mmCIF file of C-alpha atoms and ligand atoms in Angstrom:
data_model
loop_
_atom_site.group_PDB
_atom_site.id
_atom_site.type_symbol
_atom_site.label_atom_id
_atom_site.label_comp_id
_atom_site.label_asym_id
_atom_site.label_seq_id
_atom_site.Cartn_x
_atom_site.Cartn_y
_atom_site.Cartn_z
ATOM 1 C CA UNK A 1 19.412 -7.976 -17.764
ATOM 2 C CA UNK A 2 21.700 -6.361 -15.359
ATOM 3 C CA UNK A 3 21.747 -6.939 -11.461
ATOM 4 C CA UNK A 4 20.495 -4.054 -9.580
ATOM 5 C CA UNK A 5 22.681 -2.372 -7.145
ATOM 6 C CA UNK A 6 22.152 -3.401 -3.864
ATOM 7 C CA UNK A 7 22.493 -1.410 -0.488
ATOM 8 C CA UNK A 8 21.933 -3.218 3.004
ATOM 9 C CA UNK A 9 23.091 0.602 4.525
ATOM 10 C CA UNK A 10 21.715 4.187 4.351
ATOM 11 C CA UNK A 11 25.275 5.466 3.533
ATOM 12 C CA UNK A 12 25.983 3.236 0.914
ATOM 13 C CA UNK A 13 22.152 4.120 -0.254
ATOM 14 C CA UNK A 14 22.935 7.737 0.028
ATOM 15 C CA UNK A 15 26.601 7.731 -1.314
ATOM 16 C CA UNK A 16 25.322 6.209 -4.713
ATOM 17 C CA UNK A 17 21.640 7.936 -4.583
ATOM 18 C CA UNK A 18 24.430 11.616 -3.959
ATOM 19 C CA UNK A 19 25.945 11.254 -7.290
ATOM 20 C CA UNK A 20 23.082 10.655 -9.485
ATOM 21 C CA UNK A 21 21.234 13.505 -7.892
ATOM 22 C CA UNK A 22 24.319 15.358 -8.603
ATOM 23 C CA UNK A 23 24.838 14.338 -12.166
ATOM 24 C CA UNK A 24 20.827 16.257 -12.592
ATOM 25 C CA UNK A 25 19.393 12.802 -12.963
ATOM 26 C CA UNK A 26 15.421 12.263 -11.422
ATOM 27 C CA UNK A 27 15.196 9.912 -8.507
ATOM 28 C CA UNK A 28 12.173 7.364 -7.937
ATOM 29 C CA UNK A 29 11.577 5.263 -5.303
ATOM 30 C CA UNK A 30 9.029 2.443 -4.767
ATOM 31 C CA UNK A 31 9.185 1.408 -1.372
ATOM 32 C CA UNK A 32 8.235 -2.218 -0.837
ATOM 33 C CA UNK A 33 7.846 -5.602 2.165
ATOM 34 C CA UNK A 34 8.724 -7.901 -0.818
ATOM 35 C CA UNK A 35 7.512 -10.979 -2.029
ATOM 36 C CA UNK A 36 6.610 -8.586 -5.252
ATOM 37 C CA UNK A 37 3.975 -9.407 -7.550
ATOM 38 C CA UNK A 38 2.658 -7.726 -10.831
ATOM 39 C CA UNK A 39 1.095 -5.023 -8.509
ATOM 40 C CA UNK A 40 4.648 -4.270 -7.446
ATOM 41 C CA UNK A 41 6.146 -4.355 -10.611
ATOM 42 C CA UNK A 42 3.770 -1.543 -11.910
ATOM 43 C CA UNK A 43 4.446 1.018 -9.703
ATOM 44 C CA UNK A 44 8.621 -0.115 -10.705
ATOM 45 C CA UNK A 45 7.346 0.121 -14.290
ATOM 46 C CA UNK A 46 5.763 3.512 -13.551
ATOM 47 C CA UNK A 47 8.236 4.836 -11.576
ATOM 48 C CA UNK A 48 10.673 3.962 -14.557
ATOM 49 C CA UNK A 49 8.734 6.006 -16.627
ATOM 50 C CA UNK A 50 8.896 9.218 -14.865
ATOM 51 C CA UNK A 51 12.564 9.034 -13.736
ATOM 52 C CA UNK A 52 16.306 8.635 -14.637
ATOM 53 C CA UNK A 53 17.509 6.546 -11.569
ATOM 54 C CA UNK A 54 14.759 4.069 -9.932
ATOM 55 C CA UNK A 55 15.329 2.814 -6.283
ATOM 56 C CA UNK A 56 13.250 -0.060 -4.941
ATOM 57 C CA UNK A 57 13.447 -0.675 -1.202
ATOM 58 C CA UNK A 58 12.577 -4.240 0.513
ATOM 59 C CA UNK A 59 11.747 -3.825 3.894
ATOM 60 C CA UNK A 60 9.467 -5.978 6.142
ATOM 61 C CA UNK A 61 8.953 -3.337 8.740
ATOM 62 C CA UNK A 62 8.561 -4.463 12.302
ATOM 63 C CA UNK A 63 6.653 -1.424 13.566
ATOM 64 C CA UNK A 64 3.628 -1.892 11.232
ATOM 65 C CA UNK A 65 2.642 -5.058 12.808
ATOM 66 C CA UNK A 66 1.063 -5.927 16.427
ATOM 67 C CA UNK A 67 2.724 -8.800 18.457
ATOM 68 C CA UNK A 68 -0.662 -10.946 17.164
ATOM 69 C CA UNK A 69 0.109 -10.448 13.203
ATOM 70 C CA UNK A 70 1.783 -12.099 10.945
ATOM 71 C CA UNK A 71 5.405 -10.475 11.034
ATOM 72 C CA UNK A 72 7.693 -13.755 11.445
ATOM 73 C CA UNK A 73 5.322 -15.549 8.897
ATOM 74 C CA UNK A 74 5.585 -12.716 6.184
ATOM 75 C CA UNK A 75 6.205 -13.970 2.359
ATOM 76 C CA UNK A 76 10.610 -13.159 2.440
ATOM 77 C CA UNK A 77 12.214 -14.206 -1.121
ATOM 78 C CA UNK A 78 14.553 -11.923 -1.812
ATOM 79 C CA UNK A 79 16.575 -14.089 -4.715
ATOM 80 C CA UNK A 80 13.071 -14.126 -6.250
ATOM 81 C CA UNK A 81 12.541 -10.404 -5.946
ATOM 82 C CA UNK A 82 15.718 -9.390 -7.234
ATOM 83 C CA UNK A 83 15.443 -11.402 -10.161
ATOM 84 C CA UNK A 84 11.919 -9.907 -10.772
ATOM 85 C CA UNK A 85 13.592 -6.132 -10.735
ATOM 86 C CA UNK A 86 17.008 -7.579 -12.759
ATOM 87 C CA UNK A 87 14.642 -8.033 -15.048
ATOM 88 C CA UNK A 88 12.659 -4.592 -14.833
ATOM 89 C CA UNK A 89 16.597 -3.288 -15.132
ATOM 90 C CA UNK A 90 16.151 -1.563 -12.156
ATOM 91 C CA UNK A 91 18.894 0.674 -11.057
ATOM 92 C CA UNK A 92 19.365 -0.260 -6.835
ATOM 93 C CA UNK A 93 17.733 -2.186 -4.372
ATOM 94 C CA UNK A 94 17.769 -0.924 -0.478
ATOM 95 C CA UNK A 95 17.835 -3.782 1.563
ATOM 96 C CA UNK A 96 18.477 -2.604 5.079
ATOM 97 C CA UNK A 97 18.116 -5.185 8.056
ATOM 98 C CA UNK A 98 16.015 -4.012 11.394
ATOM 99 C CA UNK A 99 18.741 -3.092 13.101
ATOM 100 C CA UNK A 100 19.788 -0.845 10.462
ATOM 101 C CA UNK A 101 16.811 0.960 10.478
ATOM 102 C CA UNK A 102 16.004 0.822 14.382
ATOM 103 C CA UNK A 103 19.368 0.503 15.790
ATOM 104 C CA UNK A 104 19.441 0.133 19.742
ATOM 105 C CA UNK A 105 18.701 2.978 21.642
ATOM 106 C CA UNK A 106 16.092 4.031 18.832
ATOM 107 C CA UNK A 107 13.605 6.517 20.382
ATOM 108 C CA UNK A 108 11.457 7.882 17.862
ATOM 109 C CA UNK A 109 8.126 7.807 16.058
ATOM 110 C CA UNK A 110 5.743 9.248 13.301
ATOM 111 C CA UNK A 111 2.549 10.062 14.895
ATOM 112 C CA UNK A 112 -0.211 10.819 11.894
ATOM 113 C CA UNK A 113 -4.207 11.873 12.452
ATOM 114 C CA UNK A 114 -6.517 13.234 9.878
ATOM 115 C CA UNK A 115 -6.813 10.154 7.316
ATOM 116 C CA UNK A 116 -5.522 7.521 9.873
ATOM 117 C CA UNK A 117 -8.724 7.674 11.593
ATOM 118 C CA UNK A 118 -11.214 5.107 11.544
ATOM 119 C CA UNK A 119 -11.113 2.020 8.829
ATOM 120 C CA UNK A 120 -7.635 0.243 9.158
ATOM 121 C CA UNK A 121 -6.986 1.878 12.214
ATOM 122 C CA UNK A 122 -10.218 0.018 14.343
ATOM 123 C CA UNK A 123 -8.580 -3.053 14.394
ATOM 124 C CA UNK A 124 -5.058 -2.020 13.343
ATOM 125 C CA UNK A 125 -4.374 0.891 15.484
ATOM 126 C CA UNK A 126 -0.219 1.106 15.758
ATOM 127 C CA UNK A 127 0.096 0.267 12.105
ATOM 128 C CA UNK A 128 -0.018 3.794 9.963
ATOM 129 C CA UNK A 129 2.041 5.048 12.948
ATOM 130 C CA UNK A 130 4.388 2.306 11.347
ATOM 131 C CA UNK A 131 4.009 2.993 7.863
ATOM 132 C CA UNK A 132 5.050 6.640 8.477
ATOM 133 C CA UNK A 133 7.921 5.633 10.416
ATOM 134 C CA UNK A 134 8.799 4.189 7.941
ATOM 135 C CA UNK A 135 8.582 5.558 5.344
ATOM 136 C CA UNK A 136 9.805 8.964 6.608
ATOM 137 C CA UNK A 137 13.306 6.646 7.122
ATOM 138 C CA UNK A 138 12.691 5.204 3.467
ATOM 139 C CA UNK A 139 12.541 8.656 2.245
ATOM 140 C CA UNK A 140 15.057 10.594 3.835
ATOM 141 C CA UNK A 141 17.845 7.946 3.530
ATOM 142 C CA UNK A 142 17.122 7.735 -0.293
ATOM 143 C CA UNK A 143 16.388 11.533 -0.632
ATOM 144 C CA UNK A 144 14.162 11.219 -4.240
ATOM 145 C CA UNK A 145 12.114 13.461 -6.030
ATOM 146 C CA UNK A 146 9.211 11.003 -6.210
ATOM 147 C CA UNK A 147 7.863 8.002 -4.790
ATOM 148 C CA UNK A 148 5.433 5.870 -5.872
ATOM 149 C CA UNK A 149 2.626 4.012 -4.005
ATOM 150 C CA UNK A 150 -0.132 1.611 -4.820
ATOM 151 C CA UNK A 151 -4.353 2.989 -4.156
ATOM 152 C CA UNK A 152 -4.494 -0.695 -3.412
ATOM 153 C CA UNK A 153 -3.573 0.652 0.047
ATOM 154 C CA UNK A 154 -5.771 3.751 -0.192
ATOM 155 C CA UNK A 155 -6.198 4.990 3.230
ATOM 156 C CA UNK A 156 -2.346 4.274 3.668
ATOM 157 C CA UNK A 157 -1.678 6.423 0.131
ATOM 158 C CA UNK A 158 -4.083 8.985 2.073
ATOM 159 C CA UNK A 159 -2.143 9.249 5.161
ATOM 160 C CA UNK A 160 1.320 8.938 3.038
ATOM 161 C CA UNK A 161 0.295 12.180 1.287
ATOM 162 C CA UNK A 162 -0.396 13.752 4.516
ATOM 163 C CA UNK A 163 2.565 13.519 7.049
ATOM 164 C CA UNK A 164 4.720 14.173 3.704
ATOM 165 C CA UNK A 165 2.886 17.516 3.462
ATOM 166 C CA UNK A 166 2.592 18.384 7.362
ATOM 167 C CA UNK A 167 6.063 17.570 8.075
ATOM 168 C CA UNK A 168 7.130 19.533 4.765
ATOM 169 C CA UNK A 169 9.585 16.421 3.004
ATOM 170 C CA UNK A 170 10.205 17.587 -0.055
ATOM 171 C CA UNK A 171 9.754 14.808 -1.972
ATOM 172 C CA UNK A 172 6.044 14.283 -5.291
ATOM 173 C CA UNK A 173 3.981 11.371 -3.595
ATOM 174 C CA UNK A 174 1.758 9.487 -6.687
ATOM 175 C CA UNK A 175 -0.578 6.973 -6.483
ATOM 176 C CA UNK A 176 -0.685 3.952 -9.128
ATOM 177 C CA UNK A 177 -3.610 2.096 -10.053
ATOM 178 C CA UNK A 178 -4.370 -1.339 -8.179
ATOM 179 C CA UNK A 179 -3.565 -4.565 -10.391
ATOM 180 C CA UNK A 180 -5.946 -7.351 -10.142
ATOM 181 C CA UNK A 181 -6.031 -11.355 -11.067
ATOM 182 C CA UNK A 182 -8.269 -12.333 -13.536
ATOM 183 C CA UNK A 183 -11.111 -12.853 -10.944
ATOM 184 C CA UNK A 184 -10.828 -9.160 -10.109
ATOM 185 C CA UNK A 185 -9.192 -9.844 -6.803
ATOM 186 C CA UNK A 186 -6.226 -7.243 -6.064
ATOM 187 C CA UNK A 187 -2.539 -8.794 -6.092
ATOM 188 C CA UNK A 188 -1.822 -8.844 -2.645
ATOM 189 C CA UNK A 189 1.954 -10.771 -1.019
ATOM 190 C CA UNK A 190 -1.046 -12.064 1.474
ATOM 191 C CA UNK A 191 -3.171 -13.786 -1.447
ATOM 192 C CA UNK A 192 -0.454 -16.664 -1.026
ATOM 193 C CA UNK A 193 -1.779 -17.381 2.201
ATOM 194 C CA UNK A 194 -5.400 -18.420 1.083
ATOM 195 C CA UNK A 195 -5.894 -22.231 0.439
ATOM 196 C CA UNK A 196 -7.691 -23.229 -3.469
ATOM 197 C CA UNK A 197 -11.587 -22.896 -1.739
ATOM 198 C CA UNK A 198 -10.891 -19.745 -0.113
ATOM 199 C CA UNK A 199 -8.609 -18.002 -2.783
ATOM 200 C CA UNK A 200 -12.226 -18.973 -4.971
ATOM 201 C CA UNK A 201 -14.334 -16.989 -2.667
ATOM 202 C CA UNK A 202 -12.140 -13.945 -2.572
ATOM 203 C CA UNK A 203 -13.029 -12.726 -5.830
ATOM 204 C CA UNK A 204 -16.671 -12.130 -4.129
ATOM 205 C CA UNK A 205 -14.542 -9.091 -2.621
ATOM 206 C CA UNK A 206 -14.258 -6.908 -5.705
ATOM 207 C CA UNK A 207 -17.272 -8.177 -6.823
ATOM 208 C CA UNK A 208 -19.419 -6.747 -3.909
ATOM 209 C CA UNK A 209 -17.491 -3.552 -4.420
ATOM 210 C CA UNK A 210 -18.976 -3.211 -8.002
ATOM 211 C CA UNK A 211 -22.350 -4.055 -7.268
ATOM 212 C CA UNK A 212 -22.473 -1.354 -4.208
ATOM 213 C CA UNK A 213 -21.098 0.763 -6.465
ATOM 214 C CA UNK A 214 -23.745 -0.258 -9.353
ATOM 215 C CA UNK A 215 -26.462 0.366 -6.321
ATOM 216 C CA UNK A 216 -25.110 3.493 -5.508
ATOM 217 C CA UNK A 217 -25.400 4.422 -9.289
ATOM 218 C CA UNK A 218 -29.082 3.330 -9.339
ATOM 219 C CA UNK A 219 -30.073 5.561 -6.112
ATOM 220 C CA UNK A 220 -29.981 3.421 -3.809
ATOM 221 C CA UNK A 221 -29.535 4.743 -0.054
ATOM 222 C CA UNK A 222 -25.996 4.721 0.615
ATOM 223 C CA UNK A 223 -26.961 3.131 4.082
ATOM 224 C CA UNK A 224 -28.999 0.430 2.049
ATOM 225 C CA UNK A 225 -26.186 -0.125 -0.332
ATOM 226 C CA UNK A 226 -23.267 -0.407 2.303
ATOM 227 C CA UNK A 227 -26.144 -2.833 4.190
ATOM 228 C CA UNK A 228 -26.928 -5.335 1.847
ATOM 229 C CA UNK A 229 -22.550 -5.425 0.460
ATOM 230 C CA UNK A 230 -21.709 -6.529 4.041
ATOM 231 C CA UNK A 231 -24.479 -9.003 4.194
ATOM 232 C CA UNK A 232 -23.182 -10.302 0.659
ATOM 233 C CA UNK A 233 -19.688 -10.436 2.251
ATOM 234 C CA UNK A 234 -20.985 -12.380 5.529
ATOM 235 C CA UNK A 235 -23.380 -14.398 3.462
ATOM 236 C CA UNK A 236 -20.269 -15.497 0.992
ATOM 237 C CA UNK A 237 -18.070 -16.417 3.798
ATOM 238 C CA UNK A 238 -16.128 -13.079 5.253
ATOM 239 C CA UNK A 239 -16.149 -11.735 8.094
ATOM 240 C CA UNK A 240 -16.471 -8.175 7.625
ATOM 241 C CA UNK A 241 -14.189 -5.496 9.277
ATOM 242 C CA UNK A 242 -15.669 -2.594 7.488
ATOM 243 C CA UNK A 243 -16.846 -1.554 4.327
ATOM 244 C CA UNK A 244 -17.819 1.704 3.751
ATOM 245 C CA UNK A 245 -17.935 5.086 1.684
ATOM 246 C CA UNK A 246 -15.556 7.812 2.436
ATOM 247 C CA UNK A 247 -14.632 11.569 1.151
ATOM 248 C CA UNK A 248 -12.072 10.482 -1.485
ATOM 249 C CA UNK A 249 -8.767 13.042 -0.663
ATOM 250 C CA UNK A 250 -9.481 13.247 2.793
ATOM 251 C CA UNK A 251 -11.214 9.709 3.945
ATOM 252 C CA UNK A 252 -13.495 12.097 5.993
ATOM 253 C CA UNK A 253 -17.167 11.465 6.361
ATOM 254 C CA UNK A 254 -19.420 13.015 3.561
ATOM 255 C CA UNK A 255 -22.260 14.583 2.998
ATOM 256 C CA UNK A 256 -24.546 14.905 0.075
ATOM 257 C CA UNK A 257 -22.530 18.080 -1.873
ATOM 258 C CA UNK A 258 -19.154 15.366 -1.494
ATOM 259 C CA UNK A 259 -18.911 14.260 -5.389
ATOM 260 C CA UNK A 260 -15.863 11.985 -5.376
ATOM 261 C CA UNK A 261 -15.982 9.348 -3.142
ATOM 262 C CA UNK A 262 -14.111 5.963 -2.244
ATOM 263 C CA UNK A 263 -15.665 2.605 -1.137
ATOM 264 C CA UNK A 264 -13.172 0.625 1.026
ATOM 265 C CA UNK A 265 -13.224 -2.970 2.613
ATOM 266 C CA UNK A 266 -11.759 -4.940 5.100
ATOM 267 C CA UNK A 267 -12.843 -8.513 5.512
ATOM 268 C CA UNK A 268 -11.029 -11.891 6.503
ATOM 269 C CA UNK A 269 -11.523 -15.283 4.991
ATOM 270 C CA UNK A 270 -10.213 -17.605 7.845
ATOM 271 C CA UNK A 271 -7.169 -16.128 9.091
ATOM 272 C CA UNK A 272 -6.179 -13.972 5.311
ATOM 273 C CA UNK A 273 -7.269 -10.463 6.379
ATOM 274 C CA UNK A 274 -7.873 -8.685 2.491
ATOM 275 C CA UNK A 275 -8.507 -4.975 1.996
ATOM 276 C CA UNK A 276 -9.604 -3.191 -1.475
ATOM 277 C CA UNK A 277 -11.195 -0.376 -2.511
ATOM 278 C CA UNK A 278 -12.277 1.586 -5.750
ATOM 279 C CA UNK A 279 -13.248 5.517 -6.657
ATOM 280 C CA UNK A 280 -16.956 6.526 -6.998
ATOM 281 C CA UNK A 281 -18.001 10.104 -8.597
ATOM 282 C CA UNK A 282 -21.550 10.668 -7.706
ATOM 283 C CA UNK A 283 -23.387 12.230 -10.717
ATOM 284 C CA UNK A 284 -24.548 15.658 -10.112
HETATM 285 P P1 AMP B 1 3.632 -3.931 0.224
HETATM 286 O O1 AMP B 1 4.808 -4.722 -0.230
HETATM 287 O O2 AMP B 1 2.389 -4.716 0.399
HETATM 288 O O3 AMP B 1 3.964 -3.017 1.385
HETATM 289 O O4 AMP B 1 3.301 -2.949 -0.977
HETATM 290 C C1 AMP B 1 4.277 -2.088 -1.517
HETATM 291 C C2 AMP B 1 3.609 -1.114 -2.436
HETATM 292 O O5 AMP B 1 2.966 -1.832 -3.498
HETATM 293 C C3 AMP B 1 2.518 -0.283 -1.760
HETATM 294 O O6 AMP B 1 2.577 1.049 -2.250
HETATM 295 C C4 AMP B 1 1.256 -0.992 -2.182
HETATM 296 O O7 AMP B 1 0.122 -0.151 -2.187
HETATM 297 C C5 AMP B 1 1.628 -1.427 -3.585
HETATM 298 N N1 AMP B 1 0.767 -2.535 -4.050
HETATM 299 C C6 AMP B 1 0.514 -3.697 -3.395
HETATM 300 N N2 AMP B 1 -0.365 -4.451 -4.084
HETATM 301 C C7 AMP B 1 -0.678 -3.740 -5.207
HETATM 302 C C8 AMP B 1 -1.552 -3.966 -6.319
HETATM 303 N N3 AMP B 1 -2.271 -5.087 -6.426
HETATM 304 N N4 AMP B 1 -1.628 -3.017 -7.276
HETATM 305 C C9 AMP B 1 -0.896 -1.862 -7.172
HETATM 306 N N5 AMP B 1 -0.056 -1.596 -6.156
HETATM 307 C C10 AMP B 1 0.057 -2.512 -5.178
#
């Protein structure tokens, strides 16, 4: 087990990030708020897989969350985390602080359409302008040739993939497969949040995703199906921000030629807001 090493500043980031890109070695980073769990620690273990040098950044990024969420009371445990990727034998931790990543007089943002629209954005609408602030910082102070993000977050992968592309950063974007508890229910830092009762009723979350999709399967009206999942939802205890089938790449609407599909949710128990989501390939 060695200690990773660990950056607070771009310039020591870049300084060690220079040489190993200079040596010919390949450079993954899995950007990160933290409190890491085994979803986490996949996309580490697949990053670590398809590179020579892996970089895992711990940020809990102001400009993601509105004045109403839950930035001050976000999950921090650094000691924890690091010991999690000592283990993993990760190779260097960024851990900048705000102000070196929005020092004062900072001016600038990352504004993103196209998959932004709609879902997350309805009730979240300043946070993938956030998430591509950034990460556009994450990725140009670290500079590597891949980086590695969870479908957990699907419409945020979406819109990732996107302003990488429009704004022509040269760096491979993959997705990684979302890791579940037992119950089904997707690792999430938030999960920590939900008391015994309601951390039993979450699992109703992935569950309703299946059976839409198993509806879907059977014929049913996609209308129908999406209808009677949010009433399962409601009925079970949620309260439902969306759930609903979009073009898979794009997160566009569909029509009946679009053949792979995703089904994404957004519903709070109490206060815990929990997303998911999962592929569907309608048969031809
Ligand atoms: P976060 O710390 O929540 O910003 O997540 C950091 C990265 O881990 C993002 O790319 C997430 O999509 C990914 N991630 C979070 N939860 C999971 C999970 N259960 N399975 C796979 N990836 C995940």
């Amino acid at each position: 087990m060695t200690r990773p090493r660990i950056f607070e500043t771009i310039a020591g980031l870049r300084a060690d990030v220079e040489a190993a890109r200079r040596s010919g070695r390949r450079i993954a980073m899995v950007p990160t708020m933290g409190a890491l769990h085994e979803g986490h620690l996949s996309l580490v273990r697949a990053a670590q897989a398809k590179a020579d040098l892996v970089i895992v950044s711990i940020f809990v990024n102001p400009t993601q969350f509105a004045p109403n969420e839950d930035f001050d009371a976000y999950p921090r445990d650094n000691d924890s985390d690091i010991a999690k990727l000592s283990e993993l034998g990760v190779d260097a931790v960024f851990l900048p602080t705000v102000g070196e990543m929005y020092p004062k007089g900072f001016a600038t943002g990352v504004s993103v359409g196209g998959p932004s629209q709609g879902l997350e954005s309805v009730t979240r609408p300043h946070f993938f302008n956030g998430v591509a602030l950034v990460v556009t910082k994450l990725l140009l102070a670290a500079l590597p040739d891949l980086a590695i993000f969870g479908e957990k977050d699907y419409q945020q992968l979406c819109v990732i993939r996107q302003f990488v592309r429009d704004l022509n950063i040269p760096i491979e974007i993959e997705g990684a497969p979302t890791v579940r508890e037992d119950d089904g229910l997707a690792m999430s830092s938030r999960n920590r949040y939900l008391g015994p009762d309601d951390r039993k009723r979450a699992a109703l979350l992935p569950a309703v995703l299946r059976e839409t999709l198993q509806a879907l399967d059977a014929g049913t009206p996609v209308a129908d199906a999406l209808d009677r999942g949010r009433s399962r939802l409601t009925d079970g205890g949620f309260e439902v921000d969306y759930l609903e089938l979009r073009t898979a790449d794009t997160l566009a609407p569909f029509d009946d030629a679009t053949r792979e599909l995703r089904l994404l949710v957004a519903a709070k128990l109490g206060a815990t807001r929990l997303i998911d989501n999962i592929p569907w390939s309608r048969a031809s």
